[in-house]
Amino acid sequence: MAHRIIAQIVFVGSRVVGRAFTEAYRQAAASQKYAAQAAKNNPNAANNLAASGLTLDEACKILNVKPPKGGQTNLEDVTARFKRLFDVNDPQKGGSFYLQSKILRARERLEMEVQEAERAAQREQELNDGWKPKVYKDR
């Protein structure tokens, strides 16, 4: 009788572990496809996703702001929402450290997107104007 119970426990346990493994594999495959598609559309998108761990859409939903259009967004609004949500979720005030870290990553992701757009605009401006090196005469 005991061997039958032990066999059932082993069988059920292996089914649970097997299902968890297959679900994790499916999620990893979907994430890989998403990153590949994002890399096709925007070569810097995959780097940004890997650096922050969030997509731009997730970051906008967390902070409840509109996605940047053309790399332009209201950073004051993002900072104000960040500060309010970060303070509300302070672990010493009964908040969640996990949520606090997600809020921080969301702000970093939005700032990263704006910085990338500014760099691209600066490169474009430099290409249009021609390359003019900055020379310091006091050296």
Coordinates of N, CA and C in Angstrom, one line a residue:
M1 N 0.8 -1.2 0.0 CA 0.0 0.0 0.0 C 0.9 1.3 0.0
A2 N 2.0 1.3 0.8 CA 2.8 2.4 0.8 C 3.5 2.7 -0.5
H3 N 3.9 1.6 -1.2 CA 4.6 1.8 -2.4 C 3.6 2.4 -3.5
R4 N 2.4 2.1 -3.4 CA 1.4 2.7 -4.3 C 1.3 4.2 -4.1
I5 N 1.3 4.7 -2.8 CA 1.2 6.1 -2.5 C 2.4 6.8 -3.0
I6 N 3.6 6.2 -2.7 CA 4.8 6.8 -3.1 C 4.9 6.9 -4.7
A7 N 4.4 5.9 -5.4 CA 4.4 5.9 -6.8 C 3.5 7.0 -7.4
Q8 N 2.4 7.2 -6.7 CA 1.5 8.3 -7.1 C 2.1 9.6 -6.9
I9 N 2.8 9.8 -5.8 CA 3.4 11.1 -5.5 C 4.5 11.4 -6.5
V10 N 5.3 10.4 -6.8 CA 6.3 10.6 -7.8 C 5.7 10.9 -9.2
F11 N 4.7 10.2 -9.6 CA 4.0 10.4 -10.9 C 3.4 11.8 -11.0
V12 N 2.7 12.2 -9.9 CA 2.1 13.6 -9.9 C 3.2 14.6 -9.9
G13 N 4.2 14.5 -9.1 CA 5.3 15.4 -9.0 C 6.0 15.6 -10.4
S14 N 6.2 14.5 -11.1 CA 6.9 14.6 -12.4 C 6.0 15.3 -13.4
R15 N 4.7 15.1 -13.3 CA 3.8 15.8 -14.2 C 3.8 17.3 -14.0
V16 N 3.9 17.7 -12.7 CA 3.9 19.1 -12.4 C 5.2 19.7 -12.9
V17 N 6.3 19.1 -12.7 CA 7.6 19.6 -13.1 C 7.7 19.6 -14.6
G18 N 7.2 18.6 -15.3 CA 7.1 18.6 -16.7 C 6.3 19.7 -17.3
R19 N 5.2 20.0 -16.8 CA 4.3 21.1 -17.3 C 5.0 22.4 -17.0
A20 N 5.6 22.6 -15.9 CA 6.3 23.8 -15.6 C 7.5 24.0 -16.6
F21 N 8.2 23.0 -16.9 CA 9.3 23.1 -17.8 C 8.8 23.4 -19.2
T22 N 7.8 22.8 -19.7 CA 7.3 23.1 -21.0 C 6.7 24.5 -21.1
E23 N 6.1 25.0 -20.0 CA 5.5 26.4 -20.0 C 6.7 27.4 -20.0
A24 N 7.7 27.1 -19.3 CA 8.9 28.0 -19.3 C 9.6 28.0 -20.6
Y25 N 9.6 26.9 -21.3 CA 10.2 26.8 -22.6 C 9.4 27.6 -23.6
R26 N 8.1 27.5 -23.5 CA 7.2 28.3 -24.4 C 7.4 29.8 -24.2
Q27 N 7.5 30.2 -23.0 CA 7.7 31.6 -22.7 C 9.0 32.1 -23.2
A28 N 10.1 31.3 -23.1 CA 11.4 31.7 -23.6 C 11.4 31.8 -25.1
A29 N 10.7 30.9 -25.7 CA 10.6 30.9 -27.2 C 9.8 32.1 -27.7
A30 N 8.8 32.4 -27.0 CA 8.0 33.6 -27.4 C 8.8 34.9 -27.1
S31 N 9.5 35.0 -26.1 CA 10.4 36.1 -25.8 C 11.5 36.3 -26.8
Q32 N 12.0 35.2 -27.3 CA 13.1 35.2 -28.3 C 12.5 35.7 -29.6
K33 N 11.3 35.2 -30.0 CA 10.6 35.7 -31.2 C 10.3 37.2 -31.1
Y34 N 9.9 37.6 -29.9 CA 9.6 39.1 -29.8 C 10.8 39.9 -29.9
A35 N 11.9 39.5 -29.3 CA 13.2 40.2 -29.4 C 13.7 40.2 -30.8
A36 N 13.6 39.1 -31.6 CA 14.0 39.1 -32.9 C 13.2 40.0 -33.8
Q37 N 11.9 40.1 -33.6 CA 11.0 41.0 -34.3 C 11.3 42.4 -34.0
A38 N 11.6 42.7 -32.7 CA 11.9 44.1 -32.3 C 13.3 44.5 -32.9
A39 N 14.2 43.6 -33.0 CA 15.5 43.9 -33.6 C 15.4 44.2 -35.1
K40 N 14.4 43.5 -35.8 CA 14.2 43.8 -37.2 C 13.7 45.2 -37.4
N41 N 12.7 45.6 -36.6 CA 12.1 46.9 -36.7 C 13.0 48.0 -36.2
N42 N 13.7 47.8 -35.1 CA 14.6 48.8 -34.5 C 15.8 48.1 -34.0
P43 N 17.0 48.3 -34.6 CA 18.2 47.6 -34.1 C 18.5 47.8 -32.6
N44 N 18.2 49.0 -32.1 CA 18.5 49.3 -30.7 C 17.5 48.8 -29.7
A45 N 16.3 48.3 -30.2 CA 15.2 47.9 -29.4 C 15.6 46.7 -28.5
A46 N 16.3 45.7 -29.2 CA 16.7 44.5 -28.4 C 17.7 44.9 -27.3
N47 N 18.6 45.8 -27.6 CA 19.5 46.2 -26.6 C 18.8 46.9 -25.4
N48 N 17.8 47.7 -25.7 CA 17.1 48.4 -24.7 C 16.3 47.5 -23.9
L49 N 15.7 46.5 -24.5 CA 14.9 45.5 -23.8 C 15.8 44.7 -22.8
A50 N 16.9 44.3 -23.3 CA 17.8 43.5 -22.5 C 18.4 44.3 -21.3
A51 N 18.6 45.6 -21.5 CA 19.2 46.5 -20.5 C 18.3 46.8 -19.4
S52 N 17.0 47.0 -19.7 CA 16.1 47.4 -18.7 C 15.1 46.2 -18.2
G53 N 14.9 45.3 -19.1 CA 14.1 44.2 -18.7 C 12.6 44.4 -19.0
L54 N 12.3 45.6 -19.5 CA 10.9 46.0 -19.8 C 10.8 46.4 -21.3
T55 N 9.7 46.2 -21.8 CA 9.4 46.8 -23.1 C 8.9 48.3 -22.9
L56 N 8.9 49.1 -24.0 CA 8.5 50.4 -23.9 C 7.0 50.5 -23.5
D57 N 6.2 49.6 -24.0 CA 4.8 49.6 -23.7 C 4.5 49.2 -22.2
E58 N 5.3 48.3 -21.7 CA 5.2 47.9 -20.3 C 5.6 49.1 -19.4
A59 N 6.6 49.8 -19.7 CA 7.1 50.9 -19.0 C 6.0 52.1 -18.9
C60 N 5.4 52.3 -20.1 CA 4.4 53.3 -20.2 C 3.1 52.9 -19.3
K61 N 2.8 51.7 -19.3 CA 1.7 51.2 -18.5 C 1.9 51.3 -17.0
I62 N 3.2 51.0 -16.6 CA 3.5 51.0 -15.2 C 3.4 52.5 -14.7
L63 N 4.0 53.4 -15.5 CA 4.0 54.8 -15.0 C 2.7 55.6 -15.5
N64 N 1.9 54.9 -16.3 CA 0.6 55.5 -16.8 C 0.9 56.8 -17.5
V65 N 1.8 56.7 -18.5 CA 2.1 57.8 -19.4 C 2.0 57.4 -20.8
K66 N 1.9 58.3 -21.7 CA 1.8 58.0 -23.2 C 3.2 57.6 -23.7
P67 N 3.2 56.7 -24.6 CA 4.5 56.4 -25.2 C 5.1 57.6 -25.9
P68 N 6.5 57.7 -25.9 CA 7.1 58.8 -26.6 C 6.9 58.7 -28.1
K69 N 6.5 59.8 -28.7 CA 6.3 59.8 -30.1 C 7.6 60.5 -30.7
G70 N 8.3 59.8 -31.6 CA 9.5 60.3 -32.2 C 10.6 60.6 -31.1
G71 N 10.5 59.9 -30.0 CA 11.5 60.1 -29.0 C 11.3 61.2 -28.1
Q72 N 10.2 61.9 -28.3 CA 9.9 63.1 -27.4 C 8.8 62.7 -26.4
T73 N 9.0 63.0 -25.2 CA 8.0 62.8 -24.1 C 8.2 63.9 -23.1
N74 N 7.3 64.0 -22.2 CA 7.3 65.0 -21.1 C 8.0 64.3 -19.9
L75 N 9.3 64.5 -19.8 CA 10.1 63.9 -18.8 C 9.8 64.4 -17.4
E76 N 9.2 65.6 -17.3 CA 8.8 66.1 -16.0 C 7.6 65.3 -15.5
D77 N 6.7 65.0 -16.4 CA 5.5 64.2 -16.0 C 6.0 62.8 -15.6
V78 N 6.9 62.2 -16.3 CA 7.4 60.9 -16.0 C 8.1 60.9 -14.6
T79 N 8.9 62.0 -14.4 CA 9.6 62.1 -13.1 C 8.6 62.3 -11.9
A80 N 7.6 63.1 -12.2 CA 6.6 63.3 -11.1 C 5.8 62.0 -10.8
R81 N 5.4 61.3 -11.8 CA 4.7 60.0 -11.5 C 5.7 59.0 -10.9
F82 N 6.9 59.0 -11.3 CA 7.9 58.1 -10.7 C 8.1 58.4 -9.2
K83 N 8.2 59.6 -8.9 CA 8.5 60.0 -7.5 C 7.3 59.6 -6.6
R84 N 6.1 59.9 -7.1 CA 4.9 59.6 -6.4 C 4.7 58.1 -6.2
L85 N 4.8 57.3 -7.2 CA 4.7 55.8 -7.1 C 5.8 55.2 -6.3
F86 N 7.0 55.7 -6.5 CA 8.2 55.2 -5.8 C 8.0 55.4 -4.3
D87 N 7.5 56.6 -3.9 CA 7.3 56.9 -2.4 C 6.1 56.1 -1.9
V88 N 5.1 55.9 -2.7 CA 3.9 55.1 -2.2 C 4.3 53.7 -1.9
N89 N 5.2 53.1 -2.7 CA 5.6 51.7 -2.6 C 6.9 51.5 -1.8
D90 N 7.2 52.5 -0.9 CA 8.4 52.3 0.0 C 8.1 51.2 1.0
P91 N 9.0 50.2 1.0 CA 8.9 49.1 1.9 C 8.8 49.5 3.4
Q92 N 9.4 50.6 3.8 CA 9.3 51.0 5.2 C 7.9 51.6 5.5
K93 N 7.2 51.9 4.5 CA 5.8 52.5 4.7 C 4.8 51.4 4.4
G94 N 5.2 50.1 4.2 CA 4.3 49.0 4.0 C 4.1 48.7 2.5
G95 N 5.0 49.3 1.7 CA 4.9 49.1 0.2 C 5.7 47.8 -0.2
S96 N 5.8 47.7 -1.5 CA 6.4 46.5 -2.0 C 7.7 46.9 -2.7
F97 N 8.8 46.2 -2.3 CA 10.1 46.4 -3.0 C 10.1 46.0 -4.4
Y98 N 9.3 44.9 -4.7 CA 9.2 44.5 -6.1 C 8.6 45.5 -7.0
L99 N 7.5 46.1 -6.5 CA 6.8 47.2 -7.3 C 7.7 48.4 -7.4
Q100 N 8.4 48.7 -6.4 CA 9.3 49.8 -6.4 C 10.4 49.6 -7.4
S101 N 10.9 48.4 -7.5 CA 12.0 48.2 -8.5 C 11.4 48.2 -9.9
K102 N 10.2 47.7 -10.1 CA 9.5 47.8 -11.4 C 9.3 49.3 -11.9
I103 N 8.9 50.1 -10.9 CA 8.7 51.5 -11.2 C 10.0 52.2 -11.6
L104 N 11.1 51.8 -10.9 CA 12.4 52.3 -11.2 C 12.9 51.9 -12.6
R105 N 12.7 50.6 -13.0 CA 13.0 50.1 -14.3 C 12.2 50.8 -15.4
A106 N 10.9 51.1 -15.1 CA 10.1 51.7 -16.1 C 10.6 53.1 -16.4
R107 N 11.0 53.9 -15.3 CA 11.5 55.2 -15.6 C 12.8 55.1 -16.4
E108 N 13.7 54.2 -16.0 CA 14.9 54.0 -16.7 C 14.7 53.7 -18.2
R109 N 13.7 52.9 -18.4 CA 13.4 52.5 -19.8 C 12.9 53.7 -20.6
L110 N 12.1 54.5 -20.1 CA 11.6 55.7 -20.8 C 12.7 56.7 -21.0
E111 N 13.6 56.9 -20.0 CA 14.7 57.8 -20.2 C 15.7 57.2 -21.2
M112 N 15.9 55.9 -21.3 CA 16.8 55.3 -22.3 C 16.2 55.5 -23.7
E113 N 14.9 55.4 -23.8 CA 14.3 55.6 -25.1 C 14.5 57.1 -25.6
V114 N 14.3 58.0 -24.7 CA 14.4 59.4 -25.1 C 15.9 59.7 -25.4
Q115 N 16.8 59.2 -24.6 CA 18.3 59.4 -24.9 C 18.7 58.8 -26.2
E116 N 18.2 57.6 -26.6 CA 18.5 57.1 -27.9 C 17.9 57.9 -29.0
A117 N 16.8 58.5 -28.9 CA 16.2 59.4 -29.9 C 17.0 60.6 -30.0
E118 N 17.4 61.2 -28.9 CA 18.3 62.4 -28.9 C 19.6 62.1 -29.6
R119 N 20.2 61.0 -29.3 CA 21.5 60.6 -29.9 C 21.3 60.5 -31.5
A120 N 20.2 59.8 -31.8 CA 19.9 59.7 -33.3 C 19.7 61.0 -33.9
A121 N 19.0 61.9 -33.3 CA 18.7 63.2 -33.9 C 20.0 64.0 -33.9
Q122 N 20.9 63.9 -32.9 CA 22.1 64.6 -32.9 C 23.0 64.1 -34.1
R123 N 23.1 62.8 -34.3 CA 23.8 62.2 -35.4 C 23.3 62.7 -36.7
E124 N 22.0 62.7 -36.9 CA 21.4 63.1 -38.1 C 21.7 64.6 -38.4
Q125 N 21.6 65.4 -37.3 CA 22.0 66.8 -37.4 C 23.5 67.0 -37.9
E126 N 24.3 66.2 -37.3 CA 25.7 66.3 -37.6 C 26.0 65.8 -39.0
L127 N 25.3 64.8 -39.5 CA 25.4 64.4 -40.9 C 24.9 65.5 -41.9
N128 N 23.9 66.2 -41.5 CA 23.3 67.2 -42.4 C 24.2 68.4 -42.4
D129 N 24.8 68.8 -41.3 CA 25.7 70.0 -41.2 C 27.1 69.7 -41.6
G130 N 27.5 68.4 -41.7 CA 28.8 68.1 -42.0 C 29.6 68.0 -40.7
W131 N 30.6 67.2 -40.7 CA 31.4 66.9 -39.5 C 32.3 68.0 -39.2
K132 N 32.2 68.6 -38.0 CA 33.0 69.7 -37.5 C 33.6 69.4 -36.2
P133 N 34.8 68.9 -36.1 CA 35.4 68.5 -34.8 C 35.5 69.7 -33.9
K134 N 35.3 69.4 -32.6 CA 35.4 70.4 -31.6 C 36.9 70.6 -31.2
V135 N 37.5 71.7 -31.5 CA 38.9 72.0 -31.2 C 39.0 73.0 -30.0
Y136 N 39.7 72.6 -29.1 CA 40.0 73.5 -27.9 C 41.3 74.2 -28.1
K137 N 41.3 75.5 -28.1 CA 42.5 76.2 -28.4 C 43.4 76.4 -27.2
D138 N 42.9 76.2 -26.0 CA 43.7 76.4 -24.8 C 44.6 75.2 -24.5
R139 N 44.6 74.2 -25.3 CA 45.4 73.0 -25.0 C 46.7 73.1 -25.8

